[in-house]
């Protein structure tokens, strides 16, 4: 069936703003545009909106409002937690993380290494599950931070965060356990304290909120050095005029997400299943993490003997937008570090594409996408 619309299946890179988020953002710009740190009526209006939004967001994640600091996105929150404790640190503490983290964590860790800091990376199995024993073995009495993502942005594969966080604490209760939950928020209900994590990075634009807004959750048990220096905003923890409209948009997106959670998840899972089944019946493919726990919105597929760049460009020309993996790495033509860590053979590493579904995925999208992909792959082969 030919359709006239461009089908967007790259929601893991960014998802469109939800209507309520757009409205909240626009209202805030129109009626609460003043600086929330000012001392007059309009500033109080902005400050009230900011704090009401913070209260809702905190309760959404089972946290206290004082544990939520607004950032410019997931990247800033990850950088803050990973780097700040080590800056100018003269002691011999180390960081433990995994080889499959998002670039926001990995590049921060690599930067720390250039500063002489010790970083230990745990590996994963062929399905992309991090080796728990290896991760725990690397945590020792000198570990300051252990950082493991909740679910991978290229494969959707979920890690056993609650179990790992608990075992890390048994090894050394002083370790701050950080989790990048950026991809997970759109498909899982997360309560940070119940999960046992001490800090988390969240991004607004992955859940139907605006770009340029994110959250750094930090348990009240911990204090971190500031990463930005300047004014005394955000309880003196993060300098810079607060993006109140972004925060209001993010709160509205989370509320809409909460209200529609079950229906959206069911629809996304159904469309992904139709898509994957159609492909399996027609082509030689491998679905990453097919048999294990993975987020409902991501489908990472390996197409036998097809170059992913060629296929991605051909799909784009036919009106289907997908990606080769992380948006931060695509275009770089470098094999995905996640697939390399999973020991995907050299011959297959450049034949994977990521299809990611989202809150506005409609019934029929899975079938339509599969028709485009099947026809295109057959033309290429
Ligand atoms: C797992 C993960 N962490 C962090 C980020 C970065 O978030 P932001 O774009 O808000 O900086 C992304 C976005 O690609 C992501 O998928």
Short mmCIF file of N, CA, C and O in Angstrom, two decimals, residues 172-277:
data_model
loop_
_atom_site.label_atom_id
_atom_site.label_comp_id
_atom_site.label_asym_id
_atom_site.label_seq_id
_atom_site.Cartn_x
_atom_site.Cartn_y
_atom_site.Cartn_z
N UNK A 172 30.64 -2.39 48.05
CA UNK A 172 31.16 -1.17 48.67
C UNK A 172 30.00 -0.16 48.73
O UNK A 172 29.61 0.41 47.71
N UNK A 173 29.49 0.05 49.93
CA UNK A 173 28.28 0.87 50.06
C UNK A 173 28.54 2.35 49.75
O UNK A 173 27.60 3.13 49.61
N UNK A 174 29.82 2.75 49.63
CA UNK A 174 30.11 4.16 49.33
C UNK A 174 30.02 4.49 47.84
O UNK A 174 30.05 5.65 47.44
N UNK A 175 29.97 3.45 47.00
CA UNK A 175 29.96 3.71 45.55
C UNK A 175 28.66 4.40 45.15
O UNK A 175 27.57 3.99 45.56
N UNK A 176 28.80 5.46 44.36
CA UNK A 176 27.60 6.11 43.80
C UNK A 176 27.23 5.34 42.53
O UNK A 176 28.03 5.23 41.60
N UNK A 177 26.02 4.78 42.50
CA UNK A 177 25.60 3.99 41.34
C UNK A 177 24.75 4.87 40.42
O UNK A 177 23.65 5.30 40.77
N UNK A 178 25.30 5.14 39.22
CA UNK A 178 24.63 6.01 38.25
C UNK A 178 24.03 5.17 37.12
O UNK A 178 24.64 4.20 36.68
N UNK A 179 22.86 5.57 36.65
CA UNK A 179 22.29 4.90 35.49
C UNK A 179 21.76 5.92 34.48
O UNK A 179 21.00 6.82 34.84
N UNK A 180 22.19 5.76 33.24
CA UNK A 180 21.66 6.56 32.15
C UNK A 180 20.35 5.89 31.74
O UNK A 180 20.35 4.79 31.16
N UNK A 181 19.22 6.53 32.09
CA UNK A 181 17.91 5.91 31.81
C UNK A 181 17.22 6.59 30.63
O UNK A 181 16.00 6.46 30.44
N UNK A 182 18.02 7.33 29.83
CA UNK A 182 17.46 8.17 28.77
C UNK A 182 16.50 7.42 27.86
O UNK A 182 15.40 7.90 27.55
N UNK A 183 16.88 6.21 27.42
CA UNK A 183 16.01 5.49 26.48
C UNK A 183 14.86 4.78 27.18
O UNK A 183 13.81 4.54 26.59
N UNK A 184 15.05 4.47 28.46
CA UNK A 184 14.08 3.62 29.15
C UNK A 184 12.81 4.36 29.53
O UNK A 184 11.74 3.75 29.63
N UNK A 185 12.90 5.68 29.73
CA UNK A 185 11.74 6.41 30.28
C UNK A 185 10.53 6.29 29.36
O UNK A 185 9.39 6.25 29.82
N UNK A 186 10.77 6.20 28.04
CA UNK A 186 9.62 6.14 27.14
C UNK A 186 8.92 4.79 27.14
O UNK A 186 7.80 4.67 26.66
N UNK A 187 9.57 3.73 27.64
CA UNK A 187 8.86 2.45 27.62
C UNK A 187 8.75 1.73 28.95
O UNK A 187 8.14 0.66 29.00
N UNK A 188 9.32 2.28 30.01
CA UNK A 188 9.24 1.64 31.32
C UNK A 188 8.76 2.65 32.35
O UNK A 188 9.02 3.85 32.21
N UNK A 189 8.12 2.14 33.43
CA UNK A 189 7.80 3.03 34.55
C UNK A 189 8.94 2.92 35.54
O UNK A 189 9.22 1.81 36.02
N UNK A 190 9.60 4.00 35.81
CA UNK A 190 10.80 3.93 36.66
C UNK A 190 10.61 4.67 37.97
O UNK A 190 10.17 5.82 37.98
N UNK A 191 10.96 3.99 39.08
CA UNK A 191 10.99 4.64 40.38
C UNK A 191 12.44 4.55 40.85
O UNK A 191 12.95 3.46 41.14
N UNK A 192 13.12 5.70 40.89
CA UNK A 192 14.57 5.68 41.09
C UNK A 192 14.97 5.06 42.43
O UNK A 192 15.93 4.31 42.50
N UNK A 193 14.24 5.39 43.49
CA UNK A 193 14.63 4.83 44.79
C UNK A 193 14.35 3.33 44.85
O UNK A 193 15.15 2.57 45.39
N UNK A 194 13.22 2.91 44.27
CA UNK A 194 12.93 1.46 44.28
C UNK A 194 13.99 0.69 43.48
O UNK A 194 14.34 -0.42 43.81
N UNK A 195 14.47 1.32 42.41
CA UNK A 195 15.51 0.67 41.60
C UNK A 195 16.83 0.58 42.35
O UNK A 195 17.70 -0.22 42.00
N UNK A 196 17.02 1.44 43.33
CA UNK A 196 18.25 1.44 44.12
C UNK A 196 19.39 2.19 43.46
O UNK A 196 20.56 1.96 43.77
N UNK A 197 19.06 3.10 42.53
CA UNK A 197 20.12 3.87 41.89
C UNK A 197 20.29 5.22 42.62
O UNK A 197 19.34 5.72 43.21
N UNK A 198 21.51 5.74 42.61
CA UNK A 198 21.79 6.98 43.34
C UNK A 198 21.68 8.21 42.44
O UNK A 198 21.46 9.32 42.92
N UNK A 199 21.91 7.99 41.14
CA UNK A 199 21.76 9.12 40.22
C UNK A 199 21.30 8.60 38.87
O UNK A 199 21.47 7.42 38.57
N UNK A 200 20.70 9.51 38.10
CA UNK A 200 20.18 9.10 36.79
C UNK A 200 20.19 10.29 35.84
O UNK A 200 20.07 11.44 36.28
N UNK A 201 20.35 9.98 34.55
CA UNK A 201 20.26 11.01 33.50
C UNK A 201 18.99 10.76 32.70
O UNK A 201 18.72 9.63 32.28
N UNK A 202 18.20 11.84 32.52
CA UNK A 202 16.95 11.76 31.75
C UNK A 202 16.99 12.86 30.69
O UNK A 202 17.53 13.94 30.94
N UNK A 203 16.40 12.59 29.53
CA UNK A 203 16.39 13.59 28.45
C UNK A 203 14.95 13.88 28.02
O UNK A 203 14.16 12.96 27.80
N UNK A 204 14.62 15.17 27.89
CA UNK A 204 13.25 15.56 27.54
C UNK A 204 12.81 15.14 26.15
O UNK A 204 11.66 14.71 25.95
N UNK A 205 13.73 15.24 25.18
CA UNK A 205 13.28 15.06 23.79
C UNK A 205 13.10 13.60 23.39
O UNK A 205 12.69 13.31 22.27
N UNK A 206 13.38 12.67 24.31
CA UNK A 206 13.15 11.26 23.99
C UNK A 206 11.77 10.81 24.42
O UNK A 206 11.38 9.67 24.19
N UNK A 207 11.05 11.70 25.14
CA UNK A 207 9.74 11.29 25.66
C UNK A 207 8.62 12.23 25.25
O UNK A 207 7.58 12.29 25.89
N UNK A 208 8.89 13.00 24.21
CA UNK A 208 7.85 13.90 23.72
C UNK A 208 7.90 15.27 24.36
O UNK A 208 6.96 16.06 24.23
N UNK A 209 8.98 15.56 25.06
CA UNK A 209 9.20 16.90 25.59
C UNK A 209 10.10 17.68 24.65
O UNK A 209 10.48 17.18 23.58
N UNK A 210 10.46 18.91 25.04
CA UNK A 210 11.32 19.71 24.17
C UNK A 210 12.78 19.24 24.17
O UNK A 210 13.19 18.55 25.10
N UNK A 211 13.52 19.64 23.16
CA UNK A 211 14.97 19.42 23.16
C UNK A 211 15.62 20.45 24.08
O UNK A 211 15.04 21.50 24.34
N UNK A 212 16.81 20.13 24.55
CA UNK A 212 17.53 21.11 25.38
C UNK A 212 17.10 21.15 26.82
O UNK A 212 17.38 22.11 27.54
N UNK A 213 16.39 20.11 27.26
CA UNK A 213 16.02 20.03 28.68
C UNK A 213 16.23 18.57 29.14
O UNK A 213 15.95 17.63 28.40
N UNK A 214 16.73 18.44 30.33
CA UNK A 214 16.95 17.10 30.88
C UNK A 214 16.97 17.18 32.39
O UNK A 214 16.74 18.24 32.98
N UNK A 215 17.19 16.03 32.99
CA UNK A 215 17.17 15.95 34.46
C UNK A 215 18.40 15.21 34.94
O UNK A 215 18.79 14.19 34.37
N UNK A 216 18.97 15.74 36.01
CA UNK A 216 19.96 14.97 36.75
C UNK A 216 19.30 14.65 38.09
O UNK A 216 19.02 15.54 38.88
N UNK A 217 19.00 13.35 38.29
CA UNK A 217 18.49 12.92 39.59
C UNK A 217 19.70 12.56 40.44
O UNK A 217 20.59 11.84 39.98
N UNK A 218 19.73 13.08 41.65
CA UNK A 218 20.80 12.70 42.58
C UNK A 218 20.18 12.48 43.95
O UNK A 218 19.54 13.39 44.51
N UNK A 219 20.34 11.28 44.46
CA UNK A 219 19.78 10.95 45.78
C UNK A 219 20.28 11.95 46.83
O UNK A 219 21.45 12.36 46.79
N UNK A 220 19.40 12.27 47.78
CA UNK A 220 19.79 13.26 48.81
C UNK A 220 20.93 12.74 49.68
O UNK A 220 21.52 13.50 50.44
N UNK A 221 21.25 11.46 49.55
CA UNK A 221 22.37 10.91 50.34
C UNK A 221 23.71 11.40 49.80
O UNK A 221 24.74 11.24 50.43
N UNK A 222 23.71 11.94 48.57
CA UNK A 222 24.98 12.32 47.93
C UNK A 222 25.03 13.81 47.61
O UNK A 222 24.01 14.45 47.41
N UNK A 223 26.26 14.29 47.52
CA UNK A 223 26.52 15.65 47.04
C UNK A 223 27.56 15.52 45.95
O UNK A 223 28.47 14.68 46.06
N UNK A 224 27.43 16.31 44.90
CA UNK A 224 28.45 16.28 43.86
C UNK A 224 28.98 17.69 43.67
O UNK A 224 28.22 18.67 43.84
N UNK A 225 30.25 17.85 43.31
CA UNK A 225 30.73 19.19 42.98
C UNK A 225 29.93 19.75 41.81
O UNK A 225 29.46 18.99 40.96
N UNK A 226 29.77 21.06 41.77
CA UNK A 226 29.07 21.67 40.63
C UNK A 226 29.87 21.46 39.35
O UNK A 226 31.09 21.39 39.37
N UNK A 227 29.13 21.37 38.25
CA UNK A 227 29.78 21.20 36.95
C UNK A 227 29.82 22.54 36.22
O UNK A 227 30.80 22.88 35.57
N UNK A 228 28.73 23.30 36.33
CA UNK A 228 28.68 24.66 35.77
C UNK A 228 28.87 25.64 36.92
O UNK A 228 28.30 25.43 38.00
N UNK A 229 29.60 26.69 36.69
CA UNK A 229 29.78 27.72 37.72
C UNK A 229 29.22 29.04 37.21
O UNK A 229 29.34 29.36 36.03
N UNK A 230 28.60 29.79 38.10
CA UNK A 230 27.98 31.06 37.71
C UNK A 230 26.98 31.46 38.77
O UNK A 230 27.32 31.50 39.97
N UNK A 231 25.73 31.72 38.35
CA UNK A 231 24.69 32.15 39.29
C UNK A 231 24.29 31.03 40.25
O UNK A 231 24.81 29.92 40.21
N UNK A 232 23.34 31.38 41.10
CA UNK A 232 23.01 30.45 42.20
C UNK A 232 21.70 29.68 41.94
O UNK A 232 21.01 29.30 42.87
N UNK A 233 21.39 29.45 40.67
CA UNK A 233 20.13 28.77 40.34
C UNK A 233 20.13 27.31 40.81
O UNK A 233 21.18 26.76 41.15
N UNK A 234 18.96 26.72 40.78
CA UNK A 234 18.79 25.29 41.10
C UNK A 234 19.46 24.92 42.43
O UNK A 234 20.31 24.02 42.50
N UNK A 235 19.05 25.61 43.49
CA UNK A 235 19.59 25.37 44.85
C UNK A 235 21.12 25.45 44.85
O UNK A 235 21.79 24.67 45.53
N UNK A 236 21.64 26.34 44.02
CA UNK A 236 23.09 26.59 43.90
C UNK A 236 23.84 25.39 43.32
O UNK A 236 25.06 25.30 43.42
N UNK A 237 23.09 24.46 42.69
CA UNK A 237 23.77 23.27 42.17
C UNK A 237 24.13 23.39 40.69
O UNK A 237 25.08 22.78 40.23
N UNK A 238 23.32 24.17 39.94
CA UNK A 238 23.56 24.24 38.49
C UNK A 238 23.34 25.68 38.03
O UNK A 238 22.21 26.16 37.97
N UNK A 239 24.44 26.35 37.71
CA UNK A 239 24.35 27.76 37.33
C UNK A 239 23.72 27.92 35.95
O UNK A 239 23.81 27.04 35.11
N UNK A 240 23.08 29.07 35.73
CA UNK A 240 22.49 29.37 34.43
C UNK A 240 20.99 29.59 34.56
O UNK A 240 20.32 28.89 35.33
N UNK A 241 20.47 30.56 33.82
CA UNK A 241 19.03 30.85 33.85
C UNK A 241 18.26 29.58 33.51
O UNK A 241 18.57 28.90 32.52
N UNK A 242 17.28 29.26 34.34
CA UNK A 242 16.59 27.97 34.16
C UNK A 242 15.64 28.05 32.95
O UNK A 242 14.94 29.04 32.74
N UNK A 243 15.64 26.98 32.19
CA UNK A 243 14.80 26.85 30.99
C UNK A 243 13.38 26.45 31.43
O UNK A 243 12.97 25.29 31.31
N UNK A 244 12.64 27.43 31.96
CA UNK A 244 11.34 27.13 32.57
C UNK A 244 10.36 26.56 31.54
O UNK A 244 9.61 25.62 31.84
N UNK A 245 10.36 27.10 30.34
CA UNK A 245 9.43 26.58 29.33
C UNK A 245 9.77 25.13 28.98
O UNK A 245 8.87 24.31 28.75
N UNK A 246 11.07 24.84 28.92
CA UNK A 246 11.48 23.46 28.67
C UNK A 246 11.01 22.55 29.79
O UNK A 246 10.51 21.44 29.54
N UNK A 247 11.16 23.00 31.03
CA UNK A 247 10.74 22.20 32.18
C UNK A 247 9.23 21.97 32.13
O UNK A 247 8.74 20.85 32.34
N UNK A 248 8.47 23.04 31.83
CA UNK A 248 7.01 22.91 31.77
C UNK A 248 6.61 21.94 30.66
O UNK A 248 5.69 21.11 30.81
N UNK A 249 7.30 22.01 29.53
CA UNK A 249 7.03 21.09 28.41
C UNK A 249 7.35 19.66 28.79
O UNK A 249 6.60 18.73 28.47
N UNK A 250 8.44 19.48 29.51
CA UNK A 250 8.84 18.13 29.93
C UNK A 250 7.82 17.55 30.91
O UNK A 250 7.42 16.38 30.80
N UNK A 251 7.36 18.38 31.86
CA UNK A 251 6.37 17.90 32.83
C UNK A 251 5.08 17.50 32.11
O UNK A 251 4.49 16.45 32.40
N UNK A 252 4.66 18.31 31.15
CA UNK A 252 3.43 18.01 30.41
C UNK A 252 3.60 16.72 29.60
O UNK A 252 2.67 15.89 29.52
N UNK A 253 4.77 16.55 29.00
CA UNK A 253 5.02 15.33 28.21
C UNK A 253 4.94 14.10 29.11
O UNK A 253 4.34 13.08 28.74
N UNK A 254 5.53 14.20 30.29
CA UNK A 254 5.50 13.05 31.21
C UNK A 254 4.08 12.74 31.66
O UNK A 254 3.70 11.59 31.82
N UNK A 255 3.29 13.81 31.87
CA UNK A 255 1.90 13.60 32.31
C UNK A 255 1.12 12.88 31.20
O UNK A 255 0.40 11.91 31.45
N UNK A 256 1.27 13.35 29.95
CA UNK A 256 0.57 12.71 28.83
C UNK A 256 1.04 11.26 28.67
O UNK A 256 0.24 10.35 28.41
N UNK A 257 2.32 11.07 28.84
CA UNK A 257 2.92 9.73 28.76
C UNK A 257 2.30 8.82 29.83
O UNK A 257 1.90 7.68 29.55
N UNK A 258 2.20 9.35 31.05
CA UNK A 258 1.63 8.59 32.17
C UNK A 258 0.17 8.21 31.88
O UNK A 258 -0.25 7.08 32.07
N UNK A 259 -0.60 9.18 31.38
CA UNK A 259 -2.02 8.95 31.12
C UNK A 259 -2.26 7.93 30.01
O UNK A 259 -3.31 7.30 29.96
N UNK A 260 -1.30 7.81 29.08
CA UNK A 260 -1.51 6.93 27.91
C UNK A 260 -0.60 5.71 27.90
O UNK A 260 -0.49 5.03 26.89
N UNK A 261 0.10 5.51 29.01
CA UNK A 261 1.20 4.53 29.04
C UNK A 261 0.80 3.16 28.48
O UNK A 261 1.43 2.65 27.55
N UNK A 262 -0.27 2.57 29.05
CA UNK A 262 -0.59 1.18 28.67
C UNK A 262 -1.00 1.07 27.20
O UNK A 262 -0.55 0.17 26.48
N UNK A 263 -1.83 2.01 26.76
CA UNK A 263 -2.28 1.96 25.35
C UNK A 263 -1.12 2.15 24.38
O UNK A 263 -1.01 1.46 23.37
N UNK A 264 -0.28 3.13 24.70
CA UNK A 264 0.85 3.40 23.80
C UNK A 264 1.79 2.20 23.72
O UNK A 264 2.23 1.80 22.64
N UNK A 265 2.08 1.63 24.89
CA UNK A 265 3.03 0.50 24.91
C UNK A 265 2.47 -0.68 24.12
O UNK A 265 3.19 -1.32 23.35
N UNK A 266 1.17 -0.93 24.31
CA UNK A 266 0.53 -2.05 23.61
C UNK A 266 0.62 -1.83 22.09
O UNK A 266 0.95 -2.74 21.32
N UNK A 267 0.32 -0.59 21.67
CA UNK A 267 0.32 -0.30 20.22
C UNK A 267 1.74 -0.41 19.64
O UNK A 267 1.94 -0.98 18.57
N UNK A 268 2.70 0.12 20.37
CA UNK A 268 4.09 0.08 19.88
C UNK A 268 4.57 -1.36 19.77
O UNK A 268 5.16 -1.76 18.75
N UNK A 269 4.28 -2.16 20.81
CA UNK A 269 4.69 -3.56 20.79
C UNK A 269 4.05 -4.31 19.62
O UNK A 269 4.68 -5.09 18.93
N UNK A 270 2.75 -4.02 19.41
CA UNK A 270 2.02 -4.68 18.32
C UNK A 270 2.61 -4.32 16.96
O UNK A 270 2.84 -5.18 16.12
N UNK A 271 2.90 -3.04 16.76
CA UNK A 271 3.44 -2.61 15.46
C UNK A 271 4.84 -3.18 15.24
O UNK A 271 5.20 -3.59 14.15
N UNK A 272 5.65 -3.22 16.33
CA UNK A 272 7.00 -3.77 16.19
C UNK A 272 6.93 -5.26 15.87
O UNK A 272 7.69 -5.77 15.05
N UNK A 273 5.97 -5.96 16.51
CA UNK A 273 5.86 -7.40 16.28
C UNK A 273 5.47 -7.69 14.83
O UNK A 273 6.04 -8.55 14.16
N UNK A 274 4.50 -6.93 14.34
CA UNK A 274 4.07 -7.12 12.94
C UNK A 274 5.25 -6.87 12.01
O UNK A 274 5.55 -7.64 11.11
N UNK A 275 5.95 -5.77 12.27
CA UNK A 275 7.11 -5.39 11.46
C UNK A 275 8.15 -6.51 11.44
O UNK A 275 8.59 -6.96 10.37
N UNK A 276 8.51 -6.98 12.63
CA UNK A 276 9.58 -8.00 12.71
C UNK A 276 9.12 -9.32 12.09
O UNK A 276 9.90 -9.98 11.39
N UNK A 277 7.86 -9.70 12.34
CA UNK A 277 7.39 -10.98 11.77
C UNK A 277 7.37 -10.94 10.26
O UNK A 277 7.75 -11.90 9.59
#
